[in-house]
Tab-separated table of C-alpha atoms and ligand atoms in Angstrom:
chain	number	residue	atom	x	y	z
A	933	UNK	CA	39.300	135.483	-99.174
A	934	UNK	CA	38.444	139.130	-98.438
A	935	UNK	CA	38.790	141.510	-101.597
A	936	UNK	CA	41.666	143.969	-101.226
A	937	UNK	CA	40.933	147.568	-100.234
A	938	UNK	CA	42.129	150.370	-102.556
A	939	UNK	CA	41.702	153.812	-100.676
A	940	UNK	CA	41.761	156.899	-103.429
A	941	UNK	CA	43.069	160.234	-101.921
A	942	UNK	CA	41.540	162.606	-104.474
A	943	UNK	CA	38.765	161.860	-106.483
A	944	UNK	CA	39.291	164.579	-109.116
A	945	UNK	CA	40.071	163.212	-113.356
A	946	UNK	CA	42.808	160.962	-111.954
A	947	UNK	CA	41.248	159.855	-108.926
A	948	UNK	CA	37.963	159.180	-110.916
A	949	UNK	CA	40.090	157.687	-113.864
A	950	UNK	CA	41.559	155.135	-111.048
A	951	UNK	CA	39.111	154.044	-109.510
A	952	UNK	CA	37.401	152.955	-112.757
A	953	UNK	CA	40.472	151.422	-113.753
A	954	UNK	CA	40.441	149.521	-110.698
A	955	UNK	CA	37.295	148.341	-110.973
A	956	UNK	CA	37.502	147.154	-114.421
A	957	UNK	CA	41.219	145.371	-113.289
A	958	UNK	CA	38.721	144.148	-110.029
A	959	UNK	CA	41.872	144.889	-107.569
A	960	UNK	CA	39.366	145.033	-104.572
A	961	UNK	CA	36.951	146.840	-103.191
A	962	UNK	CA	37.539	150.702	-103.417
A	963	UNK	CA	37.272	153.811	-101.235
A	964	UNK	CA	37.433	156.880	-102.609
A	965	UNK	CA	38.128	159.945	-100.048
A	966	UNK	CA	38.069	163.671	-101.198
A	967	UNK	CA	37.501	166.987	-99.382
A	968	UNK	CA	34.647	168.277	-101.800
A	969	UNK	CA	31.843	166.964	-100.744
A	970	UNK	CA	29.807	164.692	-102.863
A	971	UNK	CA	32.369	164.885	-105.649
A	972	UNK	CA	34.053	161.295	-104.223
A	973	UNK	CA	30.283	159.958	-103.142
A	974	UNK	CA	28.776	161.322	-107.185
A	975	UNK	CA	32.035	159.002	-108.982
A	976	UNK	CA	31.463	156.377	-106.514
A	977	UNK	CA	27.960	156.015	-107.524
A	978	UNK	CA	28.645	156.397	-111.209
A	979	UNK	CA	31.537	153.821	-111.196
A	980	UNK	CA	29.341	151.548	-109.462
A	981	UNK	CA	26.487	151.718	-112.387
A	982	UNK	CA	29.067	150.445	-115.088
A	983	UNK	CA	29.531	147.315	-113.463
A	984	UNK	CA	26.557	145.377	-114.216
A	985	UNK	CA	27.500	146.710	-118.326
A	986	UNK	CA	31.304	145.837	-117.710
A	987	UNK	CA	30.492	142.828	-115.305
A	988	UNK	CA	32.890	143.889	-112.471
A	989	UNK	CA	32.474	143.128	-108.400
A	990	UNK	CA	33.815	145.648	-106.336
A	991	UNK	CA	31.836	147.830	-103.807
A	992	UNK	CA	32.687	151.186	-104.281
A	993	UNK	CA	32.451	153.651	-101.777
A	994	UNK	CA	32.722	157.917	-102.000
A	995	UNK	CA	33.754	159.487	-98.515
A	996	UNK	CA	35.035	163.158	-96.739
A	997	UNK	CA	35.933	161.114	-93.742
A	998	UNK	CA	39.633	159.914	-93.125
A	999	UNK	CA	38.672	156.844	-91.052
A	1000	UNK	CA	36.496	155.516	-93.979
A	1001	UNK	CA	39.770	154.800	-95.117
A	1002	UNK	CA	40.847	152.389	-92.404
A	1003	UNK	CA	42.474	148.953	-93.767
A	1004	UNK	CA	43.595	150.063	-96.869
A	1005	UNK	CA	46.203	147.556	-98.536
A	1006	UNK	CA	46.907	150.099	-100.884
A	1007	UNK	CA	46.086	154.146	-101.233
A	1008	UNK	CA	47.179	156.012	-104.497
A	1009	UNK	CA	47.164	160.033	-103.568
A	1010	UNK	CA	46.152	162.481	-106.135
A	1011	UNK	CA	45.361	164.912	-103.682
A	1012	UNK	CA	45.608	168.554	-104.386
A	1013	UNK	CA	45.785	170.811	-107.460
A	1014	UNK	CA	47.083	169.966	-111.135
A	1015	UNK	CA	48.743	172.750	-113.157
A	1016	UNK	CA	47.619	174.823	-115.919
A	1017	UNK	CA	49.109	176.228	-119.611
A	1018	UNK	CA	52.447	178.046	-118.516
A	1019	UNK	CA	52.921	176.646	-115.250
A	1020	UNK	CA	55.637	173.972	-114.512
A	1021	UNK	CA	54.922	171.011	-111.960
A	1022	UNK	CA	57.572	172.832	-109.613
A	1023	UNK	CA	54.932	175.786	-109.102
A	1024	UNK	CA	52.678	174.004	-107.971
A	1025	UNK	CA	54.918	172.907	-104.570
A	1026	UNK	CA	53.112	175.687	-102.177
A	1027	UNK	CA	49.343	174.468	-102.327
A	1028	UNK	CA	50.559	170.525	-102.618
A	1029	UNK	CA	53.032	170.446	-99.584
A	1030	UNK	CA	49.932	171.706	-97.418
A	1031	UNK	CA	47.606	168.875	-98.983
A	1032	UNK	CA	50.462	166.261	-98.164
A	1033	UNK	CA	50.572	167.499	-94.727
A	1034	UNK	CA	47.139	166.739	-94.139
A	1035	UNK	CA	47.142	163.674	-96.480
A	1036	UNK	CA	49.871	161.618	-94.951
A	1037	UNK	CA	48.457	162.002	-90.908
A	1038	UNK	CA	44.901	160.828	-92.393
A	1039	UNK	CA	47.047	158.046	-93.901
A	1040	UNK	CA	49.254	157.341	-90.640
A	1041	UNK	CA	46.562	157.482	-88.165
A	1042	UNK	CA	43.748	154.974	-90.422
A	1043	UNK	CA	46.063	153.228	-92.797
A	1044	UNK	CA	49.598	152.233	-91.631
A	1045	UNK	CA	49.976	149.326	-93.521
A	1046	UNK	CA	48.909	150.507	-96.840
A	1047	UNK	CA	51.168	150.397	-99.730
A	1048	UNK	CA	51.504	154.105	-100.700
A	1049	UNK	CA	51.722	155.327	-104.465
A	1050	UNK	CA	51.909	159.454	-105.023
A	1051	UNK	CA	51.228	160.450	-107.988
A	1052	UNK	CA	50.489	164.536	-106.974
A	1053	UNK	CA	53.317	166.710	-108.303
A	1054	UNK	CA	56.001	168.021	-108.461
A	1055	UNK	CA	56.410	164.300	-107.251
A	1056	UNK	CA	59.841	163.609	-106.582
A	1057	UNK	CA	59.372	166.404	-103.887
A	1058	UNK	CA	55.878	165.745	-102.912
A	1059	UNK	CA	56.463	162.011	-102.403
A	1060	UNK	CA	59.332	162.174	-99.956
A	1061	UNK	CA	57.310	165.095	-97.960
A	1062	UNK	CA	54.306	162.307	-98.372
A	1063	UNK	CA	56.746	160.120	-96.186
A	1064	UNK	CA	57.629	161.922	-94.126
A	1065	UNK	CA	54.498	163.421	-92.817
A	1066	UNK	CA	52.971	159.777	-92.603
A	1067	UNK	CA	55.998	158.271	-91.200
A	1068	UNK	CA	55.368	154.973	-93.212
A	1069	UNK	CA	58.283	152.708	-93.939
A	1070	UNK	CA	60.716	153.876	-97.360
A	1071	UNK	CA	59.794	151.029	-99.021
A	1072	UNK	CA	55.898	151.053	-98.561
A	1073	UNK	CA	55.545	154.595	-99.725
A	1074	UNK	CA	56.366	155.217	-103.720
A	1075	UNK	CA	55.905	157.877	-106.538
A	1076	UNK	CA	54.899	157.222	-110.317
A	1077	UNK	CA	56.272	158.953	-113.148
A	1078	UNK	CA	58.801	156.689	-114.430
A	1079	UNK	CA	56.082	154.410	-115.508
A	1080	UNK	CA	54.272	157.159	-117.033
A	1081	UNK	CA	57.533	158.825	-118.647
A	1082	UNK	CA	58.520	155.861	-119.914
A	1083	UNK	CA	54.909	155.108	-121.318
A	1084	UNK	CA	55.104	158.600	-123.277
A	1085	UNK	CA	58.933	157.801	-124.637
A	1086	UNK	CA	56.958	154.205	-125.799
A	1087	UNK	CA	54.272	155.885	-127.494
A	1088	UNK	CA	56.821	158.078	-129.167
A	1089	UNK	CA	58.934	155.492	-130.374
A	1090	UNK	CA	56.020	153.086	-131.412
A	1091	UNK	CA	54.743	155.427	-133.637
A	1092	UNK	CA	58.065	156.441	-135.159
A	1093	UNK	CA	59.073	153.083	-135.782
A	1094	UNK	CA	55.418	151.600	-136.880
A	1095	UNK	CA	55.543	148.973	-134.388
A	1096	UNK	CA	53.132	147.428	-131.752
A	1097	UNK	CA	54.381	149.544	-128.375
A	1098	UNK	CA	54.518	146.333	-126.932
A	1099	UNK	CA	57.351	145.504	-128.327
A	1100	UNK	CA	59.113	148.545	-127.422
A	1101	UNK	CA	60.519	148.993	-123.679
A	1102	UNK	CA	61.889	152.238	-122.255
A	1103	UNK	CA	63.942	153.391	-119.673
A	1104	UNK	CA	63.276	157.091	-117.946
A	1105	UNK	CA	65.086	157.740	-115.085
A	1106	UNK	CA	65.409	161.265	-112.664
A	1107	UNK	CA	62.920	163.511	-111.278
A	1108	UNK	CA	59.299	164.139	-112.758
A	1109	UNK	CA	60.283	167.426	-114.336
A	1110	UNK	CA	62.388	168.834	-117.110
A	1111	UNK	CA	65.389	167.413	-116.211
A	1112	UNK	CA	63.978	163.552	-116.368
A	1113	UNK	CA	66.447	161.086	-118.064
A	1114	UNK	CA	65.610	159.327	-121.414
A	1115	UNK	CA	67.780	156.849	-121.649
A	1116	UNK	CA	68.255	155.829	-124.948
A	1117	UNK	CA	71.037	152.753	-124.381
A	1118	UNK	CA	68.642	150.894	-122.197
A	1119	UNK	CA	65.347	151.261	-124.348
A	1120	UNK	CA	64.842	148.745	-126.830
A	1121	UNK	CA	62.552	147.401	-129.961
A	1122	UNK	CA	62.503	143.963	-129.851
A	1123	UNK	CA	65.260	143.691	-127.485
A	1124	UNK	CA	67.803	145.977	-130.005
A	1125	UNK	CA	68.826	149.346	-128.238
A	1126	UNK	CA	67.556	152.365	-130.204
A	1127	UNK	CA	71.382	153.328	-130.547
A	1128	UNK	CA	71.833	149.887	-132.740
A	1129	UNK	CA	68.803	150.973	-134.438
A	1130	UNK	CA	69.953	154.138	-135.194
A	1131	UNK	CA	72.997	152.855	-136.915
A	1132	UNK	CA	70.606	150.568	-138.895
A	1133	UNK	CA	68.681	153.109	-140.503
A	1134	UNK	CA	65.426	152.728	-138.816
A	1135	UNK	CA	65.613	156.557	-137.512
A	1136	UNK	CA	68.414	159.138	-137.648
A	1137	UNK	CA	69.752	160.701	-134.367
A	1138	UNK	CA	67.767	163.796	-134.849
A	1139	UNK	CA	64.569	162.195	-135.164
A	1140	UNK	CA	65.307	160.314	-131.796
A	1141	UNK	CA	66.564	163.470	-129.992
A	1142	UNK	CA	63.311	165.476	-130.905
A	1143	UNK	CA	61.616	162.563	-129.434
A	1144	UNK	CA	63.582	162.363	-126.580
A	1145	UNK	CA	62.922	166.032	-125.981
A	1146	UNK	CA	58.662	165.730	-126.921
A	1147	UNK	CA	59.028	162.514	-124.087
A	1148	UNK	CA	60.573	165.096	-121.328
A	1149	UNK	CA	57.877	167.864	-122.407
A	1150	UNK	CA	54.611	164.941	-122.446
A	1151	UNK	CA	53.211	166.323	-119.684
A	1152	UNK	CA	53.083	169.931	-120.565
A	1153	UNK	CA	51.898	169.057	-124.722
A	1154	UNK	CA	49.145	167.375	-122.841
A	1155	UNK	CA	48.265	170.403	-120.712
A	1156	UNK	CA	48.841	172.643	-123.573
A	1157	UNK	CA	46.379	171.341	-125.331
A	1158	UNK	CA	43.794	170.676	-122.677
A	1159	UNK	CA	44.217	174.122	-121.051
A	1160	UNK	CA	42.026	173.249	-117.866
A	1161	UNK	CA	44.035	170.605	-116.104
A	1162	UNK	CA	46.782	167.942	-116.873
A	1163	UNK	CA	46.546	164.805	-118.445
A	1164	UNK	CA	44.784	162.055	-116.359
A	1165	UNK	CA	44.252	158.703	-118.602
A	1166	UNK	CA	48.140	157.212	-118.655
A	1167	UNK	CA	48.782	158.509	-115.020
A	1168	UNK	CA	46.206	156.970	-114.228
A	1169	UNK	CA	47.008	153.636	-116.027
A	1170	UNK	CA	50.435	153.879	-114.944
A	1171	UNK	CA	49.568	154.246	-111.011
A	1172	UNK	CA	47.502	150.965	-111.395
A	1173	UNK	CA	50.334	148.828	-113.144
A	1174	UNK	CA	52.458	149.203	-110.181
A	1175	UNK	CA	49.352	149.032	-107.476
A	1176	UNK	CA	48.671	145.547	-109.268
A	1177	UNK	CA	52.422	144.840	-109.153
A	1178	UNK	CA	52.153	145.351	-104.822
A	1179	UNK	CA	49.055	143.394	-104.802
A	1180	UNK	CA	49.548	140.280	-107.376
A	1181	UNK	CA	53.385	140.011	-105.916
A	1182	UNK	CA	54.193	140.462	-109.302
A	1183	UNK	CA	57.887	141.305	-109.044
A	1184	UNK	CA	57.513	144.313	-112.118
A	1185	UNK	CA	60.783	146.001	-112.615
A	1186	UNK	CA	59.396	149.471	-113.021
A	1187	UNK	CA	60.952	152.484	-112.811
A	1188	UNK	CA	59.420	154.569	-109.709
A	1189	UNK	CA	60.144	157.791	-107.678
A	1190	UNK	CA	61.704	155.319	-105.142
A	1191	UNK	CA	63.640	156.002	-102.068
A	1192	UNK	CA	67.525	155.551	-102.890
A	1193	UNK	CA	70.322	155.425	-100.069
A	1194	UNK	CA	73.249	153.735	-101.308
A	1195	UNK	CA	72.654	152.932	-104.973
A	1196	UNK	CA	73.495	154.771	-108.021
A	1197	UNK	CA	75.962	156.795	-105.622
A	1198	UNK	CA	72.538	158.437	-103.535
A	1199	UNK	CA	72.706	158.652	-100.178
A	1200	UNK	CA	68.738	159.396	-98.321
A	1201	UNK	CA	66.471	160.765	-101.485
A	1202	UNK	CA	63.534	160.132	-103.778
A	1203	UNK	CA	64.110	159.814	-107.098
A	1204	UNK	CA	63.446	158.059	-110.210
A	1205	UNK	CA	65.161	154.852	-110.165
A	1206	UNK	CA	64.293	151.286	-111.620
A	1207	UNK	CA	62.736	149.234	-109.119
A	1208	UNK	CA	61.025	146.178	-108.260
A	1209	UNK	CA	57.651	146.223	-106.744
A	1210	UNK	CA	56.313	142.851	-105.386
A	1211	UNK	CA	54.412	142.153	-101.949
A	1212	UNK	CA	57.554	143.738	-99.886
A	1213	UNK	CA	56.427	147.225	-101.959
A	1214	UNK	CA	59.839	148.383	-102.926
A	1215	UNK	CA	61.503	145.355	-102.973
A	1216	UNK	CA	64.921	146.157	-104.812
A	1217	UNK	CA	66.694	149.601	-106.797
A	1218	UNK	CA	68.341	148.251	-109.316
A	1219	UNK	CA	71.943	149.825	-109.384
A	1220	UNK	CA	72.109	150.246	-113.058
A	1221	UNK	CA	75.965	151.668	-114.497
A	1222	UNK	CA	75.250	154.960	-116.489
A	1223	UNK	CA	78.263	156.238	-118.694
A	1224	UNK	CA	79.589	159.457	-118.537
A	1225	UNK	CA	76.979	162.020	-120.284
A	1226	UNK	CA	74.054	160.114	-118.811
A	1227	UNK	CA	75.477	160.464	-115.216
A	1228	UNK	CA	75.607	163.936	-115.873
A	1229	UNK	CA	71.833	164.581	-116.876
A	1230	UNK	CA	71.081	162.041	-113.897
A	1231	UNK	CA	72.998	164.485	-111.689
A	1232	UNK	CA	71.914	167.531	-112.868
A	1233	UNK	CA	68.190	165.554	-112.611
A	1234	UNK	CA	69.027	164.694	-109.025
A	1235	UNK	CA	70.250	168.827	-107.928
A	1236	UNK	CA	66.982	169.991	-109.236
A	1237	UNK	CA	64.699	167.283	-107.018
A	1238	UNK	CA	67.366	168.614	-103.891
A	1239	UNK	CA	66.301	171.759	-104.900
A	1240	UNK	CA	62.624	171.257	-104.087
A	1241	UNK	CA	63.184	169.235	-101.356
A	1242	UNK	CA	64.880	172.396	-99.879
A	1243	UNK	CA	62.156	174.488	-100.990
A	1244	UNK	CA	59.861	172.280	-98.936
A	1245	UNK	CA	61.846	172.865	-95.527
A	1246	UNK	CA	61.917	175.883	-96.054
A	1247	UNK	CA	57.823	176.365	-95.790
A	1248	UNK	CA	57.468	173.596	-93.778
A	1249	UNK	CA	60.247	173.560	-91.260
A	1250	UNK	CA	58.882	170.526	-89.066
A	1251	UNK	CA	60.305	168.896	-92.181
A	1252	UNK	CA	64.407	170.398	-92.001
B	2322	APR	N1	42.588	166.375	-99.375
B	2322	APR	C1	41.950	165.579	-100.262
B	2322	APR	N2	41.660	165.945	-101.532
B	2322	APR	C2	42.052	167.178	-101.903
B	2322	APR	C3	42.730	168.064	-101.035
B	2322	APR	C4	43.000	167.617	-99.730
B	2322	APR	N3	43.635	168.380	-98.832
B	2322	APR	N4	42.990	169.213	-101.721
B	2322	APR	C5	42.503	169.038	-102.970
B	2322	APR	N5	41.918	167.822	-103.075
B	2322	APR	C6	41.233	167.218	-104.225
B	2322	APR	C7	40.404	168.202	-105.019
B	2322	APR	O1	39.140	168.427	-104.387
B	2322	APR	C8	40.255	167.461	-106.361
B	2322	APR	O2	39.077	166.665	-106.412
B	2322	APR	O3	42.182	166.724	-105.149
B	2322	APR	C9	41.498	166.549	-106.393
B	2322	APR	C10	42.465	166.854	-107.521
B	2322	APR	O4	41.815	166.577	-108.709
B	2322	APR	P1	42.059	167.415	-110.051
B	2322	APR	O5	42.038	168.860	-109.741
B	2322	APR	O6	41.132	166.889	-111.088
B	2322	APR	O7	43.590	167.037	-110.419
B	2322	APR	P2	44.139	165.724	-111.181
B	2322	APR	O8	44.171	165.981	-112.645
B	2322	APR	O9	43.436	164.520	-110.680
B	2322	APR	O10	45.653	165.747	-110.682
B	2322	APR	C11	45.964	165.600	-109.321
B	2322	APR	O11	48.152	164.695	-109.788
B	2322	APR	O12	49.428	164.549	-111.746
B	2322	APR	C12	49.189	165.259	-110.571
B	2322	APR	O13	49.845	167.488	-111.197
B	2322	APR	C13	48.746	166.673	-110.863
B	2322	APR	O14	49.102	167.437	-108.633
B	2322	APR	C14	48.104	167.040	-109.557
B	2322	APR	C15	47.477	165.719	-109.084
């Protein structure tokens, strides 16, 4: 049988970062398409020299040209430009809405079918103008950052605890931005909610609030400290998780920038939601019950993506 095709919109550090990943994982055969030229053909080539170390088969090919593209099962968009110390995600809306524009018709007119992961922020906004400019089906076209978010809250809670971050699962729902939703009743350590841990000694509440709080800031420590771009590895990571979810059928609940119109009281939006990706792409939202105060931060989570959606519209108005 044929080897999947994995087309990479933007071959910058996360483009480059998943298309190693992918090669490593062998998911398929992998194009990766950027407007610099030779920056997509130069990682291409480079990728393609640490296979005979790392013992990988997958041809690997570096393109400017949209129809090189063509087939893709899957494409994972990283287009446009990452932010720097002192900006948010949110300012970055401007220069990324034009890059999705142009992004989802090179992905409507060569690769219909794919299974569509965004990953270029602010995302909640980005990946519903994504959709919309490509036209694709809701449920083939998705955004990470719950994966990621929830990766950073793991990390966090890992290290406080001094236990294997396998063992710890984490729930992060909302947008991709300051107002994203920790929630604390439906992460666990070993299958005990951090609440119950609390009450067993294992942290104090202040402990797990300042990590809740470090979780919501990840991205920006990260940027902080690398001054010339964002953080690349665990996007990266986390984009690939769900592409291998899509392709191996794998039926991951994972929680995704997902397209919501019914559940959790949403009616038409993108936003972070738990989700199962299998071979349908966006095969369930999982209409999880939130109590009182986290309803509230998922509201007040859910104005600010509304917010940016309007913003959107109202530079682009082929999308009111
Ligand atoms: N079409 C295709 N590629 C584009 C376009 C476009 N219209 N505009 C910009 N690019 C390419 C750039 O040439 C660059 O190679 O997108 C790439 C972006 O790479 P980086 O600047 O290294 O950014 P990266 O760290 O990979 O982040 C990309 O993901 O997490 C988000 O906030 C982040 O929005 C940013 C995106």
């Amino acid at each position: 049988m044929a080897r999947p095709k994995i087309a990479l919109i933007g071959a910058g550090q996360i483009g480059g970062t998943l298309a190693h990943l992918a090669a490593i994982k062998e998911l398929g055969d992998i194009t990766v398409f950027d407007i610099a030229e030779g920056t997509p053909q130069g990682k291409a080539l480079d990728i393609a020299q640490s296979g005979p170390s790392e013992g990988f088969d997958a041809v690997m090919k570096g393109t400017n040209t949209y129809a090189d593209i063509a087939g893709a099962d899957v494409c994972i968009v990283t287009a446009g430009v990452p932010r720097k110390p002192g900006m948010s995600r949110d300012d970055l809306l401007g220069i990324n809405l034009k890059v999705m524009k142009s992004v989802g018709e090179g992905i409507k007119q060569h690769a219909p079918d794919a299974f569509v992961i965004c990953i270029t922020n602010p995302l909640d906004a980005m990946v519903w103008a994504l959709r919309e400019f490509s036209g694709l089906p809701h449920h083939k076209v998705v955004g990470m950052a719950g994966v990621l978010d929830s990766a950073r809250f793991r990390h966090f809670l890992s290290v406080e605890f001094e236990v294997s971050m396998r063992d710890v699962t984490a729930f992060v729902l909302g947008g991709h931005g300051d107002t994203m939703v920790p929630l604390t009743r439906y992460s666990t350590v070993g299958g005990v909610p951090l609440p119950d841990l609390v009450q067993m000694g294992w942290t104090t509440q202040e402990k797990l609030d300042a990590i809740v709080q470090r979780t919501r800031d990840g991205g920006a420590e990260i940027v902080g400290l690398l001054k010339t771009g964002s953080a690349f590895y665990a996007p990266a990571t986390s984009a690939i998780e769900m592409a291998e979810a899509y392709l191996k059928d794998q039926k991951r609940l994972l929680p995704c920038a997902a397209y919501v119109d019914g559940a959790l009281g949403l009616n038409g939006m993108y936003v972070g939601v738990p989700t199962v990706i299998g071979a349908g792409g966006v095969e369930r939202v999982v209409n999880i019950t939130l109590n009182k105060d986290e309803q509230a931060m998922f509201d007040k989570s859910v104005d600010a993506v509304k917010g940016l959606v309007e913003a959107c519209k109202a530079i682009d108005p082929s999308l009111a």
